[in-house]
PDB file of C-alpha atoms and ligand atoms in Angstrom:
ATOM      1  CA  MET F   1     238.824 137.538 260.783  1.00  0.00           C
ATOM      2  CA  THR F   2     235.159 137.360 261.620  1.00  0.00           C
ATOM      3  CA  PRO F   3     233.540 134.224 260.188  1.00  0.00           C
ATOM      4  CA  GLN F   4     230.921 134.825 257.476  1.00  0.00           C
ATOM      5  CA  VAL F   5     227.812 132.727 256.950  1.00  0.00           C
ATOM      6  CA  THR F   6     225.811 132.201 253.730  1.00  0.00           C
ATOM      7  CA  LEU F   7     222.576 130.175 253.629  1.00  0.00           C
ATOM      8  CA  LEU F   8     222.798 127.236 251.256  1.00  0.00           C
ATOM      9  CA  GLY F   9     219.343 125.778 251.380  1.00  0.00           C
ATOM     10  CA  THR F  10     215.953 127.444 251.765  1.00  0.00           C
ATOM     11  CA  THR F  11     215.404 126.923 255.453  1.00  0.00           C
ATOM     12  CA  PHE F  12     218.733 125.534 256.683  1.00  0.00           C
ATOM     13  CA  ALA F  13     222.382 124.624 255.844  1.00  0.00           C
ATOM     14  CA  ALA F  14     225.099 127.314 255.511  1.00  0.00           C
ATOM     15  CA  ARG F  15     228.574 127.907 254.223  1.00  0.00           C
ATOM     16  CA  VAL F  16     231.063 129.289 256.772  1.00  0.00           C
ATOM     17  CA  THR F  17     234.148 131.104 255.680  1.00  0.00           C
ATOM     18  CA  GLY F  18     236.866 132.536 257.871  1.00  0.00           C
ATOM     19  CA  ILE F  19     237.494 129.592 260.194  1.00  0.00           C
ATOM     20  CA  ASP F  20     240.831 127.670 259.809  1.00  0.00           C
ATOM     21  CA  LEU F  21     240.395 124.245 261.402  1.00  0.00           C
ATOM     22  CA  ARG F  22     244.164 123.647 261.332  1.00  0.00           C
ATOM     23  CA  ARG F  23     243.973 125.418 264.688  1.00  0.00           C
ATOM     24  CA  VAL F  24     241.695 123.975 267.239  1.00  0.00           C
ATOM     25  CA  PRO F  25     238.897 126.549 267.654  1.00  0.00           C
ATOM     26  CA  ASP F  26     239.199 128.536 270.845  1.00  0.00           C
ATOM     27  CA  GLU F  27     236.283 128.866 273.343  1.00  0.00           C
ATOM     28  CA  ARG F  28     234.941 131.908 271.481  1.00  0.00           C
ATOM     29  CA  SER F  29     234.937 130.221 268.088  1.00  0.00           C
ATOM     30  CA  HIS F  30     233.412 127.048 269.724  1.00  0.00           C
ATOM     31  CA  ALA F  31     230.520 129.173 271.070  1.00  0.00           C
ATOM     32  CA  TRP F  32     230.136 130.788 267.672  1.00  0.00           C
ATOM     33  CA  ILE F  33     230.014 127.394 265.884  1.00  0.00           C
ATOM     34  CA  GLU F  34     227.499 126.062 268.478  1.00  0.00           C
ATOM     35  CA  GLU F  35     225.225 128.981 267.871  1.00  0.00           C
ATOM     36  CA  THR F  36     225.592 128.838 264.115  1.00  0.00           C
ATOM     37  CA  LEU F  37     224.980 125.062 264.091  1.00  0.00           C
ATOM     38  CA  ALA F  38     221.885 125.512 266.258  1.00  0.00           C
ATOM     39  CA  ARG F  39     220.511 127.912 263.675  1.00  0.00           C
ATOM     40  CA  TYR F  40     221.510 126.296 260.414  1.00  0.00           C
ATOM     41  CA  GLY F  41     221.864 122.517 261.249  1.00  0.00           C
ATOM     42  CA  VAL F  42     224.363 121.772 258.433  1.00  0.00           C
ATOM     43  CA  LEU F  43     227.631 123.848 258.132  1.00  0.00           C
ATOM     44  CA  SER F  44     230.208 123.621 255.364  1.00  0.00           C
ATOM     45  CA  PHE F  45     233.594 125.004 256.383  1.00  0.00           C
ATOM     46  CA  GLY F  46     234.879 124.774 252.806  1.00  0.00           C
ATOM     47  CA  PRO F  47     238.189 123.125 251.999  1.00  0.00           C
ATOM     48  CA  GLN F  48     240.148 122.475 255.218  1.00  0.00           C
ATOM     49  CA  HIS F  49     243.697 121.016 254.996  1.00  0.00           C
ATOM     50  CA  ILE F  50     243.383 118.962 258.186  1.00  0.00           C
ATOM     51  CA  GLY F  51     244.060 115.407 259.248  1.00  0.00           C
ATOM     52  CA  ASP F  52     242.559 113.110 261.856  1.00  0.00           C
ATOM     53  CA  PRO F  53     243.953 115.007 264.895  1.00  0.00           C
ATOM     54  CA  GLN F  54     242.328 118.330 263.907  1.00  0.00           C
ATOM     55  CA  GLN F  55     239.035 116.683 262.871  1.00  0.00           C
ATOM     56  CA  GLU F  56     238.897 114.800 266.203  1.00  0.00           C
ATOM     57  CA  ALA F  57     239.838 117.985 268.176  1.00  0.00           C
ATOM     58  CA  LEU F  58     236.938 119.800 266.505  1.00  0.00           C
ATOM     59  CA  ILE F  59     234.366 117.069 267.323  1.00  0.00           C
ATOM     60  CA  LYS F  60     235.577 116.761 270.960  1.00  0.00           C
ATOM     61  CA  LEU F  61     234.422 120.407 271.506  1.00  0.00           C
ATOM     62  CA  PHE F  62     230.852 119.087 271.178  1.00  0.00           C
ATOM     63  CA  GLY F  63     230.959 116.024 273.353  1.00  0.00           C
ATOM     64  CA  PRO F  64     232.685 112.680 273.895  1.00  0.00           C
ATOM     65  CA  PRO F  65     233.778 111.143 270.570  1.00  0.00           C
ATOM     66  CA  PHE F  66     231.687 108.320 269.103  1.00  0.00           C
ATOM     67  CA  LYS F  67     233.394 105.004 269.596  1.00  0.00           C
ATOM     68  CA  ALA F  68     233.641 103.289 266.215  1.00  0.00           C
ATOM     69  CA  ASN F  69     232.980  99.788 267.534  1.00  0.00           C
ATOM     70  CA  PHE F  70     231.659  98.300 264.244  1.00  0.00           C
ATOM     71  CA  LYS F  71     234.777  96.252 263.630  1.00  0.00           C
ATOM     72  CA  GLU F  72     233.846  95.270 260.098  1.00  0.00           C
ATOM     73  CA  ILE F  73     234.354  98.821 258.824  1.00  0.00           C
ATOM     74  CA  ALA F  74     236.971 100.001 261.417  1.00  0.00           C
ATOM     75  CA  THR F  75     239.695 102.292 260.219  1.00  0.00           C
ATOM     76  CA  GLY F  76     242.205 101.377 262.896  1.00  0.00           C
ATOM     77  CA  HIS F  77     241.444 104.636 264.661  1.00  0.00           C
ATOM     78  CA  PRO F  78     238.881 104.181 267.432  1.00  0.00           C
ATOM     79  CA  HIS F  79     236.956 107.369 266.600  1.00  0.00           C
ATOM     80  CA  PHE F  80     236.677 107.302 262.789  1.00  0.00           C
ATOM     81  CA  TYR F  81     234.742 105.590 260.108  1.00  0.00           C
ATOM     82  CA  ASP F  82     235.555 105.713 256.428  1.00  0.00           C
ATOM     83  CA  ILE F  83     232.803 106.242 253.875  1.00  0.00           C
ATOM     84  CA  THR F  84     234.803 104.685 251.065  1.00  0.00           C
ATOM     85  CA  THR F  85     234.317 103.035 247.721  1.00  0.00           C
ATOM     86  CA  VAL F  86     237.874 101.474 247.827  1.00  0.00           C
ATOM     87  CA  ASP F  87     239.798  99.507 250.508  1.00  0.00           C
ATOM     88  CA  GLU F  88     243.294 100.223 251.825  1.00  0.00           C
ATOM     89  CA  ASP F  89     244.861  98.688 248.711  1.00  0.00           C
ATOM     90  CA  GLY F  90     242.678 100.700 246.329  1.00  0.00           C
ATOM     91  CA  ALA F  91     240.493  97.742 245.392  1.00  0.00           C
ATOM     92  CA  PRO F  92     236.755  98.521 244.926  1.00  0.00           C
ATOM     93  CA  ILE F  93     234.464  97.692 247.821  1.00  0.00           C
ATOM     94  CA  VAL F  94     232.106  94.940 246.748  1.00  0.00           C
ATOM     95  CA  THR F  95     228.361  95.353 247.496  1.00  0.00           C
ATOM     96  CA  ASP F  96     228.124  91.983 249.204  1.00  0.00           C
ATOM     97  CA  SER F  97     230.497  92.870 252.087  1.00  0.00           C
ATOM     98  CA  PRO F  98     230.235  94.715 255.442  1.00  0.00           C
ATOM     99  CA  ARG F  99     231.606  97.889 253.871  1.00  0.00           C
ATOM    100  CA  GLY F 100     229.447  97.602 250.801  1.00  0.00           C
ATOM    101  CA  LEU F 101     226.444  97.114 253.060  1.00  0.00           C
ATOM    102  CA  THR F 102     227.370 100.280 254.919  1.00  0.00           C
ATOM    103  CA  LEU F 103     227.423 102.228 251.611  1.00  0.00           C
ATOM    104  CA  LEU F 104     223.907 100.884 250.860  1.00  0.00           C
ATOM    105  CA  ALA F 105     222.689 101.732 254.302  1.00  0.00           C
ATOM    106  CA  ASN F 106     223.980 105.350 253.941  1.00  0.00           C
ATOM    107  CA  ALA F 107     221.608 105.805 251.027  1.00  0.00           C
ATOM    108  CA  GLN F 108     218.579 105.422 253.396  1.00  0.00           C
ATOM    109  CA  TRP F 109     217.380 108.636 255.065  1.00  0.00           C
ATOM    110  CA  HIS F 110     218.932 108.540 258.511  1.00  0.00           C
ATOM    111  CA  THR F 111     220.625 110.422 261.286  1.00  0.00           C
ATOM    112  CA  ASP F 112     223.859 109.054 262.677  1.00  0.00           C
ATOM    113  CA  GLY F 113     223.953 107.020 265.765  1.00  0.00           C
ATOM    114  CA  SER F 114     220.184 106.962 266.544  1.00  0.00           C
ATOM    115  CA  GLN F 115     220.517 103.231 266.984  1.00  0.00           C
ATOM    116  CA  LEU F 116     222.537 103.835 270.149  1.00  0.00           C
ATOM    117  CA  GLN F 117     221.869 105.305 273.560  1.00  0.00           C
ATOM    118  CA  PRO F 118     223.150 108.005 274.041  1.00  0.00           C
ATOM    119  CA  PRO F 119     222.946 108.851 270.392  1.00  0.00           C
ATOM    120  CA  THR F 120     225.266 110.967 268.246  1.00  0.00           C
ATOM    121  CA  ARG F 121     224.703 114.716 268.604  1.00  0.00           C
ATOM    122  CA  VAL F 122     227.059 116.169 265.993  1.00  0.00           C
ATOM    123  CA  SER F 123     228.815 114.670 263.019  1.00  0.00           C
ATOM    124  CA  ALA F 124     231.831 115.910 260.977  1.00  0.00           C
ATOM    125  CA  LEU F 125     232.587 114.486 257.537  1.00  0.00           C
ATOM    126  CA  HIS F 126     235.817 115.373 255.713  1.00  0.00           C
ATOM    127  CA  ALA F 127     236.044 114.703 251.944  1.00  0.00           C
ATOM    128  CA  ARG F 128     239.540 113.291 251.541  1.00  0.00           C
ATOM    129  CA  VAL F 129     239.213 111.819 248.047  1.00  0.00           C
ATOM    130  CA  LEU F 130     236.477 112.753 245.582  1.00  0.00           C
ATOM    131  CA  PRO F 131     235.725 111.659 241.999  1.00  0.00           C
ATOM    132  CA  PRO F 132     235.594 114.265 239.203  1.00  0.00           C
ATOM    133  CA  VAL F 133     231.834 114.545 239.607  1.00  0.00           C
ATOM    134  CA  PRO F 134     231.092 113.829 243.246  1.00  0.00           C
ATOM    135  CA  PRO F 135     227.675 112.498 244.201  1.00  0.00           C
ATOM    136  CA  PRO F 136     225.798 115.053 246.413  1.00  0.00           C
ATOM    137  CA  THR F 137     224.673 114.304 249.950  1.00  0.00           C
ATOM    138  CA  GLU F 138     221.078 115.202 250.746  1.00  0.00           C
ATOM    139  CA  TYR F 139     220.003 116.725 254.069  1.00  0.00           C
ATOM    140  CA  ALA F 140     216.483 117.156 255.459  1.00  0.00           C
ATOM    141  CA  ASP F 141     215.387 119.883 257.884  1.00  0.00           C
ATOM    142  CA  MET F 142     213.333 118.118 260.546  1.00  0.00           C
ATOM    143  CA  ARG F 143     212.283 121.420 262.198  1.00  0.00           C
ATOM    144  CA  ALA F 144     210.593 122.546 258.961  1.00  0.00           C
ATOM    145  CA  ALA F 145     209.002 119.128 258.660  1.00  0.00           C
ATOM    146  CA  TRP F 146     207.679 119.416 262.226  1.00  0.00           C
ATOM    147  CA  ASP F 147     206.402 122.982 261.598  1.00  0.00           C
ATOM    148  CA  ALA F 148     204.510 121.727 258.564  1.00  0.00           C
ATOM    149  CA  LEU F 149     202.671 118.927 260.374  1.00  0.00           C
ATOM    150  CA  PRO F 150     198.920 119.607 261.132  1.00  0.00           C
ATOM    151  CA  PRO F 151     198.365 120.300 264.887  1.00  0.00           C
ATOM    152  CA  ARG F 152     196.526 117.039 265.380  1.00  0.00           C
ATOM    153  CA  LYS F 153     199.561 115.075 264.109  1.00  0.00           C
ATOM    154  CA  GLN F 154     201.959 117.205 266.223  1.00  0.00           C
ATOM    155  CA  HIS F 155     199.853 116.467 269.309  1.00  0.00           C
ATOM    156  CA  GLU F 156     199.960 112.756 268.595  1.00  0.00           C
ATOM    157  CA  ALA F 157     203.700 112.665 267.825  1.00  0.00           C
ATOM    158  CA  GLU F 158     204.719 114.568 270.939  1.00  0.00           C
ATOM    159  CA  LYS F 159     203.448 111.719 273.128  1.00  0.00           C
ATOM    160  CA  LEU F 160     205.472 109.023 271.387  1.00  0.00           C
ATOM    161  CA  SER F 161     208.756 107.181 272.015  1.00  0.00           C
ATOM    162  CA  VAL F 162     210.185 105.344 269.141  1.00  0.00           C
ATOM    163  CA  VAL F 163     212.191 101.995 268.991  1.00  0.00           C
ATOM    164  CA  HIS F 164     215.385 102.417 266.957  1.00  0.00           C
ATOM    165  CA  SER F 165     217.225  99.352 265.909  1.00  0.00           C
ATOM    166  CA  ILE F 166     220.125  98.558 263.572  1.00  0.00           C
ATOM    167  CA  ALA F 167     218.493  95.153 262.806  1.00  0.00           C
ATOM    168  CA  TRP F 168     215.452  97.066 261.330  1.00  0.00           C
ATOM    169  CA  SER F 169     217.523  99.506 259.199  1.00  0.00           C
ATOM    170  CA  ARG F 170     219.561  96.614 257.790  1.00  0.00           C
ATOM    171  CA  GLU F 171     216.453  94.499 257.201  1.00  0.00           C
ATOM    172  CA  GLN F 172     215.099  97.270 254.949  1.00  0.00           C
ATOM    173  CA  ILE F 173     218.022  96.926 252.578  1.00  0.00           C
ATOM    174  CA  GLY F 174     217.600  93.107 252.491  1.00  0.00           C
ATOM    175  CA  PHE F 175     220.225  92.185 255.023  1.00  0.00           C
ATOM    176  CA  THR F 176     218.695  89.824 257.510  1.00  0.00           C
ATOM    177  CA  ASP F 177     221.726  87.748 258.200  1.00  0.00           C
ATOM    178  CA  ILE F 178     222.958  89.558 261.372  1.00  0.00           C
ATOM    179  CA  SER F 179     224.487  87.189 263.892  1.00  0.00           C
ATOM    180  CA  ALA F 180     222.902  86.811 267.339  1.00  0.00           C
ATOM    181  CA  GLU F 181     226.188  88.011 268.790  1.00  0.00           C
ATOM    182  CA  SER F 182     225.999  91.283 266.757  1.00  0.00           C
ATOM    183  CA  LEU F 183     222.396  91.803 267.799  1.00  0.00           C
ATOM    184  CA  LEU F 184     223.243  91.346 271.465  1.00  0.00           C
ATOM    185  CA  LEU F 185     225.860  94.097 271.042  1.00  0.00           C
ATOM    186  CA  ARG F 186     223.343  96.412 269.485  1.00  0.00           C
ATOM    187  CA  PRO F 187     220.072  96.039 271.313  1.00  0.00           C
ATOM    188  CA  PRO F 188     217.075  98.309 270.246  1.00  0.00           C
ATOM    189  CA  VAL F 189     216.946 101.625 272.035  1.00  0.00           C
ATOM    190  CA  MET F 190     214.140 104.154 272.620  1.00  0.00           C
ATOM    191  CA  HIS F 191     214.097 107.863 271.704  1.00  0.00           C
ATOM    192  CA  PRO F 192     211.439 110.550 271.768  1.00  0.00           C
ATOM    193  CA  LEU F 193     209.882 111.208 268.379  1.00  0.00           C
ATOM    194  CA  VAL F 194     209.930 114.968 268.989  1.00  0.00           C
ATOM    195  CA  ARG F 195     212.982 116.815 270.333  1.00  0.00           C
ATOM    196  CA  THR F 196     213.462 120.420 271.315  1.00  0.00           C
ATOM    197  CA  ASN F 197     216.711 122.207 270.577  1.00  0.00           C
ATOM    198  CA  PRO F 198     218.001 123.633 273.897  1.00  0.00           C
ATOM    199  CA  LEU F 199     219.548 126.674 272.232  1.00  0.00           C
ATOM    200  CA  THR F 200     216.723 127.749 269.965  1.00  0.00           C
ATOM    201  CA  GLY F 201     213.676 126.188 271.657  1.00  0.00           C
ATOM    202  CA  ARG F 202     212.569 124.868 268.272  1.00  0.00           C
ATOM    203  CA  LYS F 203     210.913 121.431 267.957  1.00  0.00           C
ATOM    204  CA  SER F 204     211.852 118.847 265.401  1.00  0.00           C
ATOM    205  CA  LEU F 205     211.049 115.336 264.390  1.00  0.00           C
ATOM    206  CA  TYR F 206     213.665 112.659 265.334  1.00  0.00           C
ATOM    207  CA  LEU F 207     213.552 110.017 262.644  1.00  0.00           C
ATOM    208  CA  ALA F 208     216.040 107.676 260.989  1.00  0.00           C
ATOM    209  CA  SER F 209     216.281 104.471 259.073  1.00  0.00           C
ATOM    210  CA  HIS F 210     216.748 102.799 262.352  1.00  0.00           C
ATOM    211  CA  ALA F 211     213.429 104.131 263.583  1.00  0.00           C
ATOM    212  CA  SER F 212     210.985 101.192 263.648  1.00  0.00           C
ATOM    213  CA  HIS F 213     207.806 101.873 265.413  1.00  0.00           C
ATOM    214  CA  PRO F 214     206.378 103.817 268.381  1.00  0.00           C
ATOM    215  CA  MET F 215     206.748 101.919 271.640  1.00  0.00           C
ATOM    216  CA  ASN F 216     203.702  99.831 272.589  1.00  0.00           C
ATOM    217  CA  TRP F 217     202.243 100.063 269.060  1.00  0.00           C
ATOM    218  CA  PRO F 218     201.676  96.911 266.841  1.00  0.00           C
ATOM    219  CA  VAL F 219     204.864  96.707 264.854  1.00  0.00           C
ATOM    220  CA  HIS F 220     203.372  96.707 261.367  1.00  0.00           C
ATOM    221  CA  GLU F 221     201.068  99.643 262.157  1.00  0.00           C
ATOM    222  CA  GLY F 222     203.982 101.498 263.791  1.00  0.00           C
ATOM    223  CA  ARG F 223     206.264 100.960 260.869  1.00  0.00           C
ATOM    224  CA  ALA F 224     203.660 102.288 258.459  1.00  0.00           C
ATOM    225  CA  TYR F 225     203.274 105.405 260.700  1.00  0.00           C
ATOM    226  CA  ILE F 226     207.027 106.035 260.747  1.00  0.00           C
ATOM    227  CA  ARG F 227     207.285 105.429 256.976  1.00  0.00           C
ATOM    228  CA  GLU F 228     204.634 108.064 256.393  1.00  0.00           C
ATOM    229  CA  LEU F 229     206.364 110.566 258.706  1.00  0.00           C
ATOM    230  CA  VAL F 230     209.726 109.995 256.885  1.00  0.00           C
ATOM    231  CA  ALA F 231     208.033 110.536 253.491  1.00  0.00           C
ATOM    232  CA  HIS F 232     206.525 113.798 254.879  1.00  0.00           C
ATOM    233  CA  ALA F 233     209.852 114.975 256.295  1.00  0.00           C
ATOM    234  CA  THR F 234     211.899 114.292 253.196  1.00  0.00           C
ATOM    235  CA  GLN F 235     209.704 116.193 250.673  1.00  0.00           C
ATOM    236  CA  PRO F 236     211.705 118.482 248.313  1.00  0.00           C
ATOM    237  CA  GLU F 237     210.837 121.673 250.225  1.00  0.00           C
ATOM    238  CA  PHE F 238     212.578 120.344 253.390  1.00  0.00           C
ATOM    239  CA  VAL F 239     215.666 118.948 251.538  1.00  0.00           C
ATOM    240  CA  TYR F 240     219.024 120.564 250.732  1.00  0.00           C
ATOM    241  CA  SER F 241     221.375 118.743 248.325  1.00  0.00           C
ATOM    242  CA  HIS F 242     225.039 119.378 249.091  1.00  0.00           C
ATOM    243  CA  ALA F 243     227.681 119.389 246.302  1.00  0.00           C
ATOM    244  CA  TRP F 244     231.106 118.444 247.703  1.00  0.00           C
ATOM    245  CA  SER F 245     234.519 119.822 246.990  1.00  0.00           C
ATOM    246  CA  THR F 246     237.833 118.179 247.838  1.00  0.00           C
ATOM    247  CA  ASN F 247     239.016 118.585 251.426  1.00  0.00           C
ATOM    248  CA  GLU F 248     235.686 120.164 252.314  1.00  0.00           C
ATOM    249  CA  LEU F 249     234.569 119.610 255.928  1.00  0.00           C
ATOM    250  CA  VAL F 250     230.810 119.482 256.605  1.00  0.00           C
ATOM    251  CA  MET F 251     229.443 119.306 260.099  1.00  0.00           C
ATOM    252  CA  TRP F 252     225.795 118.701 261.030  1.00  0.00           C
ATOM    253  CA  ASP F 253     223.446 118.442 264.030  1.00  0.00           C
ATOM    254  CA  ASP F 254     222.182 114.883 264.185  1.00  0.00           C
ATOM    255  CA  ARG F 255     219.369 115.890 266.507  1.00  0.00           C
ATOM    256  CA  TRP F 256     217.287 117.769 263.980  1.00  0.00           C
ATOM    257  CA  THR F 257     218.567 116.867 260.548  1.00  0.00           C
ATOM    258  CA  MET F 258     218.562 113.648 258.456  1.00  0.00           C
ATOM    259  CA  HIS F 259     220.841 112.844 255.565  1.00  0.00           C
ATOM    260  CA  ARG F 260     221.399 110.271 252.851  1.00  0.00           C
ATOM    261  CA  ALA F 261     224.096 109.437 250.298  1.00  0.00           C
ATOM    262  CA  THR F 262     222.991 109.559 246.602  1.00  0.00           C
ATOM    263  CA  PRO F 263     223.918 106.658 244.343  1.00  0.00           C
ATOM    264  CA  TYR F 264     227.504 106.449 243.119  1.00  0.00           C
ATOM    265  CA  ASP F 265     229.014 103.602 241.098  1.00  0.00           C
ATOM    266  CA  ALA F 266     231.561 105.416 238.976  1.00  0.00           C
ATOM    267  CA  PRO F 267     235.022 103.909 238.681  1.00  0.00           C
ATOM    268  CA  HIS F 268     236.818 106.714 240.525  1.00  0.00           C
ATOM    269  CA  PRO F 269     237.721 106.272 244.169  1.00  0.00           C
ATOM    270  CA  ARG F 270     235.808 108.274 246.782  1.00  0.00           C
ATOM    271  CA  MET F 271     236.748 108.467 250.460  1.00  0.00           C
ATOM    272  CA  LEU F 272     235.243 110.587 253.158  1.00  0.00           C
ATOM    273  CA  ARG F 273     236.190 110.394 256.836  1.00  0.00           C
ATOM    274  CA  TRP F 274     233.520 110.607 259.588  1.00  0.00           C
ATOM    275  CA  CYS F 275     233.735 111.140 263.302  1.00  0.00           C
ATOM    276  CA  GLY F 276     230.996 112.273 265.748  1.00  0.00           C
ATOM    277  CA  ALA F 277     230.334 113.466 269.211  1.00  0.00           C
ATOM    278  CA  VAL F 278     227.648 111.703 271.343  1.00  0.00           C
ATOM    279  CA  GLU F 279     225.181 113.159 273.767  1.00  0.00           C
ATOM    280  CA  LEU F 280     226.315 113.324 277.360  1.00  0.00           C
ATOM    281  CA  GLU F 281     223.067 111.780 278.679  1.00  0.00           C
ATOM    282  CA  PRO F 282     220.595 109.188 277.218  1.00  0.00           C
ATOM    283  CA  VAL F 283     217.908 110.796 275.092  1.00  0.00           C
TER     284      VAL F 283
HETATM  285 MN1   MN P 301     225.362 109.033 258.006  1.00  0.00          MN
END
């Protein structure tokens, strides 16, 4: 069966039907997914009755799996994180805990793994348990945001490298109590502010909650500059809001999209499983 694609947002995001992820995609399907992802940035494959091995096999087609080394939210599997409101025993995750903090952090506009070098390239999220009314996930098209910048701003942005740091993204949600040991394990990294997709040649902004300031700029001035760009890039016309269904698998390109979780404090459990593929080279 030939896969079918339906545009979900106005400029990006699509639903794919006709791919069964219980079988690891063959080379031809892999090439097709690469091309479709390059064009749409966010792909929903609909409900997929898969477990960890199939999700991991899919992500490995796109690069080396992200190593989930954040032990406070580890799942016991080295390549997965759980985005969950309950722990293994079904007890609610409290806000003032590493996992609660992660839920708060996910509500900031971000792209996965930009605090690392090499960063994450592609993410796959599988909705294992959803509440009756699942909160949507919002995605932003950073190509459309780039296209809409005045030429003067584009010219300035293209010359800049940006400092990304987990300490900064956590500080923004009021968490300043990061141990010196943790900070040593996660030093700041630098990425270009503007990236070009190798398959489409389209440019995009590369921003995230971890993005602090352009290198060699005064920190406060640089943070104000980044804040303004994030506000520009997440205007409603660049945003697609995704409504989840149970067992749905959504994959996205972390190089030219951002995303954020929307608030959820209902009593029903919610659990999504994440894994990602990282870039082969530093960016
Ligand atoms: Mn994320």
